[in-house]
GROMACS .gro file of C-alpha atoms in nm:
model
  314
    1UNK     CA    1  15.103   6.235  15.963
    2UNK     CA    2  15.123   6.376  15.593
    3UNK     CA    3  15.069   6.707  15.525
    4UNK     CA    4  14.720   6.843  15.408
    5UNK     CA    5  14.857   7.158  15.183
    6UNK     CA    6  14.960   6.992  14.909
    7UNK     CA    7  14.653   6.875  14.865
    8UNK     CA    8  14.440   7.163  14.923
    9UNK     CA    9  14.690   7.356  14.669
   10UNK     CA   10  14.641   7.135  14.412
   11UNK     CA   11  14.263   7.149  14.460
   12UNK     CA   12  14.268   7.513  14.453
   13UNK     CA   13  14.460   7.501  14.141
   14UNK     CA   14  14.201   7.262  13.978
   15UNK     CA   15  13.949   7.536  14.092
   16UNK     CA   16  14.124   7.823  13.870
   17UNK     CA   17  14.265   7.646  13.581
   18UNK     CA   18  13.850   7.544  13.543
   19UNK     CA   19  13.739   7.919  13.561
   20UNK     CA   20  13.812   8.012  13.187
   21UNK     CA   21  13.636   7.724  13.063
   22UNK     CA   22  13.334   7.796  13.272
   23UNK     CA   23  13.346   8.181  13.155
   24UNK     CA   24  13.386   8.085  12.769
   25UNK     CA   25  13.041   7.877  12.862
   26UNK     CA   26  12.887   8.193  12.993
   27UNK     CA   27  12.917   8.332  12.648
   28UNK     CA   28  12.621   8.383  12.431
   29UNK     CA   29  12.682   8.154  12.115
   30UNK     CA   30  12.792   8.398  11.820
   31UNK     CA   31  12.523   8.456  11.611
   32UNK     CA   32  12.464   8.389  11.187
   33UNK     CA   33  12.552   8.725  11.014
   34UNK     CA   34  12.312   8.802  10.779
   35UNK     CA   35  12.539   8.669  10.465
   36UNK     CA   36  12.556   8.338  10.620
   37UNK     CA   37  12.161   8.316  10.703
   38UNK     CA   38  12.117   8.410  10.285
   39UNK     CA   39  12.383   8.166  10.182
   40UNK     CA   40  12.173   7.911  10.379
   41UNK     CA   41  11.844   7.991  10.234
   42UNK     CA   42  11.594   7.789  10.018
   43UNK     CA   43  11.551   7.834   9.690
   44UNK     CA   44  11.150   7.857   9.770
   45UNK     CA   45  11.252   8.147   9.997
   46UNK     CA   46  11.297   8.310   9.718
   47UNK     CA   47  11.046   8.517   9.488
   48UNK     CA   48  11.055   8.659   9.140
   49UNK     CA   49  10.904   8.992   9.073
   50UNK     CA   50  10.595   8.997   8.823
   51UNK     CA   51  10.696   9.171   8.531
   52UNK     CA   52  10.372   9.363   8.536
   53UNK     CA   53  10.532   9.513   8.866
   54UNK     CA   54  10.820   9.605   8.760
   55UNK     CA   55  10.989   9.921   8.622
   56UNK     CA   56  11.293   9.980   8.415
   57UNK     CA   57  11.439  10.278   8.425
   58UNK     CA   58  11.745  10.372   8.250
   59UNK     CA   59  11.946  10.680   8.307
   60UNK     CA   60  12.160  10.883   8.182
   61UNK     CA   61  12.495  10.671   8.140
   62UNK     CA   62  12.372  10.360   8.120
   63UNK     CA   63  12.232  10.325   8.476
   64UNK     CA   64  11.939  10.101   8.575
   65UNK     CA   65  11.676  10.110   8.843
   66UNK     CA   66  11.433   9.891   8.936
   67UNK     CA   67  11.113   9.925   9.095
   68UNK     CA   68  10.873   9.692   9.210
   69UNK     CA   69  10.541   9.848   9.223
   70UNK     CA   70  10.293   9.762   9.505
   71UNK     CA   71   9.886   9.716   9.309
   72UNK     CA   72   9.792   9.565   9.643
   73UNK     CA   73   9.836   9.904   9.857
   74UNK     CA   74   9.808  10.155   9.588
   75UNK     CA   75   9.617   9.990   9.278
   76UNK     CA   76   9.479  10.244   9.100
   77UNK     CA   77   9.810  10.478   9.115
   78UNK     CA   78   9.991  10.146   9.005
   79UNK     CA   79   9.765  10.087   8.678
   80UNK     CA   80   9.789  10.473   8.596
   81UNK     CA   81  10.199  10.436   8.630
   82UNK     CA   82  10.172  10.100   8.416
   83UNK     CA   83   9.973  10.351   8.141
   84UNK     CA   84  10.227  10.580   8.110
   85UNK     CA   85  10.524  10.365   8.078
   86UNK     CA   86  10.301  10.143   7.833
   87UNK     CA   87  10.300  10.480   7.665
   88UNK     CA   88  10.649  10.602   7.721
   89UNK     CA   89  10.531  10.893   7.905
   90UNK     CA   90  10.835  10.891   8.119
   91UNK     CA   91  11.101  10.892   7.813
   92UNK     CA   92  11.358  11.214   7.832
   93UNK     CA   93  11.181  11.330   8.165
   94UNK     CA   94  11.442  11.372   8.385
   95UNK     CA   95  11.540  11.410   8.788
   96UNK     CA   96  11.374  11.714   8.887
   97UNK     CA   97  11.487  11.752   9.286
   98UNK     CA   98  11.712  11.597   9.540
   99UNK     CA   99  11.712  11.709   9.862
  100UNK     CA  100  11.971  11.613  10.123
  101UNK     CA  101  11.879  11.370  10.411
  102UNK     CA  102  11.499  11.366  10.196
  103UNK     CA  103  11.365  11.235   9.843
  104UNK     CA  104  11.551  11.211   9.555
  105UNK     CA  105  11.247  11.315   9.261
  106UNK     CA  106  11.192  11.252   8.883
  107UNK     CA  107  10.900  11.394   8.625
  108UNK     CA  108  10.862  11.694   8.371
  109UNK     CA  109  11.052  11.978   8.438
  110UNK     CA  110  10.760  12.157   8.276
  111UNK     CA  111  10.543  12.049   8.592
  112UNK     CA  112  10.616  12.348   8.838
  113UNK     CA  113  10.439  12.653   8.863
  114UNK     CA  114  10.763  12.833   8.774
  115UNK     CA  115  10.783  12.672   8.472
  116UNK     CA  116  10.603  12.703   8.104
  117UNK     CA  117  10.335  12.461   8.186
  118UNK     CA  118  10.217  12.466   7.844
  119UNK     CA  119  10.564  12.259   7.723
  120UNK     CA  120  10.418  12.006   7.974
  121UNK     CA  121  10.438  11.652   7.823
  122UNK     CA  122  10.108  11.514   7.768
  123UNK     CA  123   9.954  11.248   8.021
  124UNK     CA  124   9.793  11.032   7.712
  125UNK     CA  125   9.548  10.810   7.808
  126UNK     CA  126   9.610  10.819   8.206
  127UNK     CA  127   9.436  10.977   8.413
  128UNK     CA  128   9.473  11.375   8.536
  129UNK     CA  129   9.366  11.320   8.903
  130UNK     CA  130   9.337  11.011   9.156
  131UNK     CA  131   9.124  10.963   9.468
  132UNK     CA  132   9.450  10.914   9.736
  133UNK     CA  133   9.546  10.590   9.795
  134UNK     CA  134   9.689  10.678  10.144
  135UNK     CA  135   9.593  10.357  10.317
  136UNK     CA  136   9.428  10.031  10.249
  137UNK     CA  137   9.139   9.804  10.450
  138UNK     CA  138   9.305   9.538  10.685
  139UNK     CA  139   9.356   9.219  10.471
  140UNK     CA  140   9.424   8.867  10.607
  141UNK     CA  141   9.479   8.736  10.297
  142UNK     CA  142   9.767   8.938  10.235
  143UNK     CA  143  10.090   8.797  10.482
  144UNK     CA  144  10.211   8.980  10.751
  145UNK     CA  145  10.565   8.942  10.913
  146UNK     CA  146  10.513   9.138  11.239
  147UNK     CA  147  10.830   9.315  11.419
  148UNK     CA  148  10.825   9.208  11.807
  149UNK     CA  149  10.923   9.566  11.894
  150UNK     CA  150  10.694   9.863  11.856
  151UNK     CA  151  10.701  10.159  11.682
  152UNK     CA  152  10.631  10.509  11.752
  153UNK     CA  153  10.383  10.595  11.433
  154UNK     CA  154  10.164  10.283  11.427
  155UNK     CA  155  10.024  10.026  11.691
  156UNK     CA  156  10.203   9.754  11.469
  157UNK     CA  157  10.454   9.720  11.184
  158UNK     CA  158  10.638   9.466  10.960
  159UNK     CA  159  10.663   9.335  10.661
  160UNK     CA  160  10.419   9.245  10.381
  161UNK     CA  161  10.493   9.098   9.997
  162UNK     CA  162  10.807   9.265  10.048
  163UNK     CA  163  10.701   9.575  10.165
  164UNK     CA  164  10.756   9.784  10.523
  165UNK     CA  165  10.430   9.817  10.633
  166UNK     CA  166  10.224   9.949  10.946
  167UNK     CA  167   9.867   9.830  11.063
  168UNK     CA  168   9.660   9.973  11.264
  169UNK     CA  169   9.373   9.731  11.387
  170UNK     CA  170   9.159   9.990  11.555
  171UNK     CA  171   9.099  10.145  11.229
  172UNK     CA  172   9.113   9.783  11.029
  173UNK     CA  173   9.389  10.001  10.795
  174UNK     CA  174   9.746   9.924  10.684
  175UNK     CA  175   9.946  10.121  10.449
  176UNK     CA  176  10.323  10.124  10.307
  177UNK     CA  177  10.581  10.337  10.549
  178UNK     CA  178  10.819  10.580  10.411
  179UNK     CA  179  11.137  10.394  10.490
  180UNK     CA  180  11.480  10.423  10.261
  181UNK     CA  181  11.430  10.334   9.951
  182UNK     CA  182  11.003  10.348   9.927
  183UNK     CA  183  10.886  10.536   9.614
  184UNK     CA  184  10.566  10.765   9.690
  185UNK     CA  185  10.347  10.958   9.432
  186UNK     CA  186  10.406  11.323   9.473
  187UNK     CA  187  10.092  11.566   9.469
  188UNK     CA  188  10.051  11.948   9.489
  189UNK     CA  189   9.774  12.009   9.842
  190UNK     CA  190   9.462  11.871   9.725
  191UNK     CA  191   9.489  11.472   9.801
  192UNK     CA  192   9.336  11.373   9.465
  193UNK     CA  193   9.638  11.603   9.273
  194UNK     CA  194   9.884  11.276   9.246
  195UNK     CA  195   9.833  11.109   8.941
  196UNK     CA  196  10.204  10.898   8.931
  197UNK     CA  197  10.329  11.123   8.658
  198UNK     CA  198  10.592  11.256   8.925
  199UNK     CA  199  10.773  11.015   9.174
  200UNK     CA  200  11.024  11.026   9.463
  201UNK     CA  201  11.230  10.793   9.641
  202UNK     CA  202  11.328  10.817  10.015
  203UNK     CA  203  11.725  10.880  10.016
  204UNK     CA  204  11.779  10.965  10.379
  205UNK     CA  205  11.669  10.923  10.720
  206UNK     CA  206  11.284  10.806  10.738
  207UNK     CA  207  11.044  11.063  10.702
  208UNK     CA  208  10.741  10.870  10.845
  209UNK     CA  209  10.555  11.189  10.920
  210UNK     CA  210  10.460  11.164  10.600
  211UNK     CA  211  10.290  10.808  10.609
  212UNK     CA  212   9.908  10.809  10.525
  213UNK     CA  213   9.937  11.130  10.351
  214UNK     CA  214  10.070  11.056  10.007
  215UNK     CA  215  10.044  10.738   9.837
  216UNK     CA  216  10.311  10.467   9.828
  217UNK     CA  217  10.374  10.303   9.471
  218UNK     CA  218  10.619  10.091   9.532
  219UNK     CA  219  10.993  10.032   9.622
  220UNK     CA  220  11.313  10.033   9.432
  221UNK     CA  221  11.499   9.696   9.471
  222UNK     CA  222  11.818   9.725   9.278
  223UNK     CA  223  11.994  10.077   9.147
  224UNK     CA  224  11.967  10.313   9.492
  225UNK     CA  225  12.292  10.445   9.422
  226UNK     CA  226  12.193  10.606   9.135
  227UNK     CA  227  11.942  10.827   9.297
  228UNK     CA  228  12.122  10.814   9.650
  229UNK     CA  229  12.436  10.962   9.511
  230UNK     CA  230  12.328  11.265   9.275
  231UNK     CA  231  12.428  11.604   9.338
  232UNK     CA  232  12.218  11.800   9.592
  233UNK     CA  233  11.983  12.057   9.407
  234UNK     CA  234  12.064  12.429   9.516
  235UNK     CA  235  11.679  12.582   9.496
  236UNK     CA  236  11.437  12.526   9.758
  237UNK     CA  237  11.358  12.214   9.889
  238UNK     CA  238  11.616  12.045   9.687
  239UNK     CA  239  11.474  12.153   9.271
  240UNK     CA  240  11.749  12.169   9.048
  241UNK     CA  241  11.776  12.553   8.954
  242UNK     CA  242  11.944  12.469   8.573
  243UNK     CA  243  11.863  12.246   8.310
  244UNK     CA  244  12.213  12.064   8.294
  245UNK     CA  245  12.180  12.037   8.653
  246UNK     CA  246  11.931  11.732   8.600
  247UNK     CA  247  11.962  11.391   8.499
  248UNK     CA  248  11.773  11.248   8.227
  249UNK     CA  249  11.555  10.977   8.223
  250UNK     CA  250  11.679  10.793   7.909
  251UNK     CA  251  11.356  10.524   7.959
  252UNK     CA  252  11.120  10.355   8.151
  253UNK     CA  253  10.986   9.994   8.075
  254UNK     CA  254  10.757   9.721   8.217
  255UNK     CA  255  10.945   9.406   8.257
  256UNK     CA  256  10.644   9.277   8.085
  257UNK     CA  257  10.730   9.477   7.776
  258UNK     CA  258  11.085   9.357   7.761
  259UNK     CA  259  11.156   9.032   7.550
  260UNK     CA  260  11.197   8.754   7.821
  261UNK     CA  261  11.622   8.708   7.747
  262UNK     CA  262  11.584   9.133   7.805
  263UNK     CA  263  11.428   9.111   8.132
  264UNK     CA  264  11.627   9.160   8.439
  265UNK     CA  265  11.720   8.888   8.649
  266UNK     CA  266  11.622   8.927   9.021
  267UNK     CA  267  11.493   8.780   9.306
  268UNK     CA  268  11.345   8.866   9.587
  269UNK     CA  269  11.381   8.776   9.969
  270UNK     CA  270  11.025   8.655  10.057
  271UNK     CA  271  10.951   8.807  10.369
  272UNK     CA  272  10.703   8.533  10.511
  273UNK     CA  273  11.028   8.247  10.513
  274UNK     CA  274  11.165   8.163  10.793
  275UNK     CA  275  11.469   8.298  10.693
  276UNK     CA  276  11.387   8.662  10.637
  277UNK     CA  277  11.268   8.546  11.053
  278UNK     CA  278  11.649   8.471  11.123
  279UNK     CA  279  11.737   8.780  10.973
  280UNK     CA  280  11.544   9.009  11.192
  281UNK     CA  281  11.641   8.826  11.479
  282UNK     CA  282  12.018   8.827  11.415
  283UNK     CA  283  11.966   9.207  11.316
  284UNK     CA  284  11.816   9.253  11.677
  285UNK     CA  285  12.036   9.074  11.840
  286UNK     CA  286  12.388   9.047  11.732
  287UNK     CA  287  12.642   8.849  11.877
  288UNK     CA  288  13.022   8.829  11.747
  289UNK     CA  289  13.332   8.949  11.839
  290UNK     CA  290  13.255   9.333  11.680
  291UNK     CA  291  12.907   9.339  11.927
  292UNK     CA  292  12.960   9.320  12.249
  293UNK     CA  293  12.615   9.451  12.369
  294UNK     CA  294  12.344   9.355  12.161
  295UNK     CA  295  12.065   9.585  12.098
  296UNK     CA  296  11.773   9.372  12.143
  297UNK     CA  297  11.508   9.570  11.936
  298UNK     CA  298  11.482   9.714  11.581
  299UNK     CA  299  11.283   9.949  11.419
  300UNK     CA  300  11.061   9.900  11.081
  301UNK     CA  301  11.300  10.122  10.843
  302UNK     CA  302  11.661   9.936  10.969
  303UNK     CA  303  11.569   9.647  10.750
  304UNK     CA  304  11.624   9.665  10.361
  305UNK     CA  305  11.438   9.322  10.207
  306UNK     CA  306  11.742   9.141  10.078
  307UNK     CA  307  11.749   9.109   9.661
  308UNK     CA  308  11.969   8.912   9.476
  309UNK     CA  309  12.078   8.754   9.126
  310UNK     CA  310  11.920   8.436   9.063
  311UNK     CA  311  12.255   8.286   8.867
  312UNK     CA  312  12.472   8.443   9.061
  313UNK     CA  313  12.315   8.389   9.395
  314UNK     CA  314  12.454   8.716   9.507
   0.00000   0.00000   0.00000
């Protein structure tokens, strides 16, 4: 009678030569990285800033920032920054403060108690005080790309016309967060002592402590570097302590005001398209060779709104 062995052997050896295959199935499908989810997008995915939105600012050296302001959240402080660029109010001001890990600021040196207040610039026609802009009523109209994951400071939070925002429904209110790269309006203690004349940007880690207690203009979408990257000031809380110590502001402009060919050229991830969608999901759960364990969550301030040149497509 022939032996059974062979056969069982060869069976066996079937069995394991199969087991790599079936592991290599087990494996979670690599997921787009974020480059290859852009290079994929529409071009209707895509929005261009209103020129009445957006600042100009030059400094010292040749370096530009842009800002897109935000009228829906904070209109009145928007129309009172639009005055004094129309006005040039901004022209040879010059960084005042950068504090490590905080806000990187800019205004008249003049402004500070310290200071001779009577070399202040003038305001011109904008106005001296604002009621605070802190929050804003629940709108529907305005779009709304939730996160799925929670968030310590508000009952929800996402993304709206660009913007990191967080709602609370309770209160029907909804206001701009203080992640990287958000420009607020600073103020001395009374709430109504912001005007816009005197802005920060967030530089370091997100100080959302501070959310519904100062006023939220806007956000700067190309040009971080420049205020990321200056020298720490050596005062307290980060005010430059010498003159040469600051940068200068060189200008400030409206888009608007700029002849069209002037005008820079960017766009805009809109955050309502399906694929700013794949991006948060491939941001919360990454798969490819570098990681191994997805995280599975994200938080409001890990995601910068992707910007990018509308010729170039980078």
């Amino acid at each position: 009678m022939p032996s059974l062995r062979p056969t069982a052997f060869a069976l066996a050896a079937c069995l394991l030569a199969s087991l790599p295959a079936l592991g290599d199935q087990a494996k979670p499908k690599p997921s787009l990285t974020p480059k290859e989810i852009l290079a994929a997008s529409k071009p209707a995915e895509w929005r261009t800033p209103d020129p009445d939105n957006l600042l100009v600012m030059t400094l010292a050296g040749g370096h530009r920032v842009l800002i897109e302001l935000a009228p829906d959240f904070t209109p009145l402080h928007a129309a009172n920054i639009r005055t004094m660029t129309h006005e040039h109010y901004f022209d040879g001001l010059a960084i005042i403060r950068v504090q490590d890990n905080f806000v990187t600021q800019w205004g008249d040196p003049n402004d500070d108690d310290n200071a001779d207040r009577s070399k202040m610039k003038p305001l011109g026609t904008a106005k001296k005080t604002l009621p605070p802009e802190f929050t804003r009523p629940l709108d529907p109209k305005l779009t709304f790309t939730r996160l799925p994951d929670g968030d310590m400071y508000a009952p929800e939070v996402g993304f709206s016309e660009g913007f990191p925002v967080a709602r609370d429904p309770a209160s029907h209110e909804e206001w701009i967060t203080h992640c990287y790269g958000t420009v607020g309006v600073a103020r001395d203690v009374g709430p109504t002592t912001g005007n816009g004349n005197s802005l920060y940007a967030i530089i370091g880690q997100a100080p959302r402590g501070l959310d519904r207690n100062l006023a939220v203009a806007g956000r700067v979408i190309e040009g971080m570097q420049y205020l990321s990257a200056l020298p720490r000031g050596t005062g307290p809380l980060g005010f430059y302590e010498k003159a040469e110590q600051r940068t200068p502001i060189v200008s400030v402009r409206l888009a608007a005001d700029l002849p069209p060919a002037a005008r820079p050229k960017v766009q805009v991830l809109r955050t309502d398209s399906a694929s700013f969608a794949r991006l948060i999901e491939a941001k919360r759960n990454r798969r490819d060779a570098f990681y191994t364990r997805p995280a599975g969550k994200i938080d409001l301030c890990s995601i910068s709104v992707p910007t990018r040149d509308p010729d170039t497509k980078q």
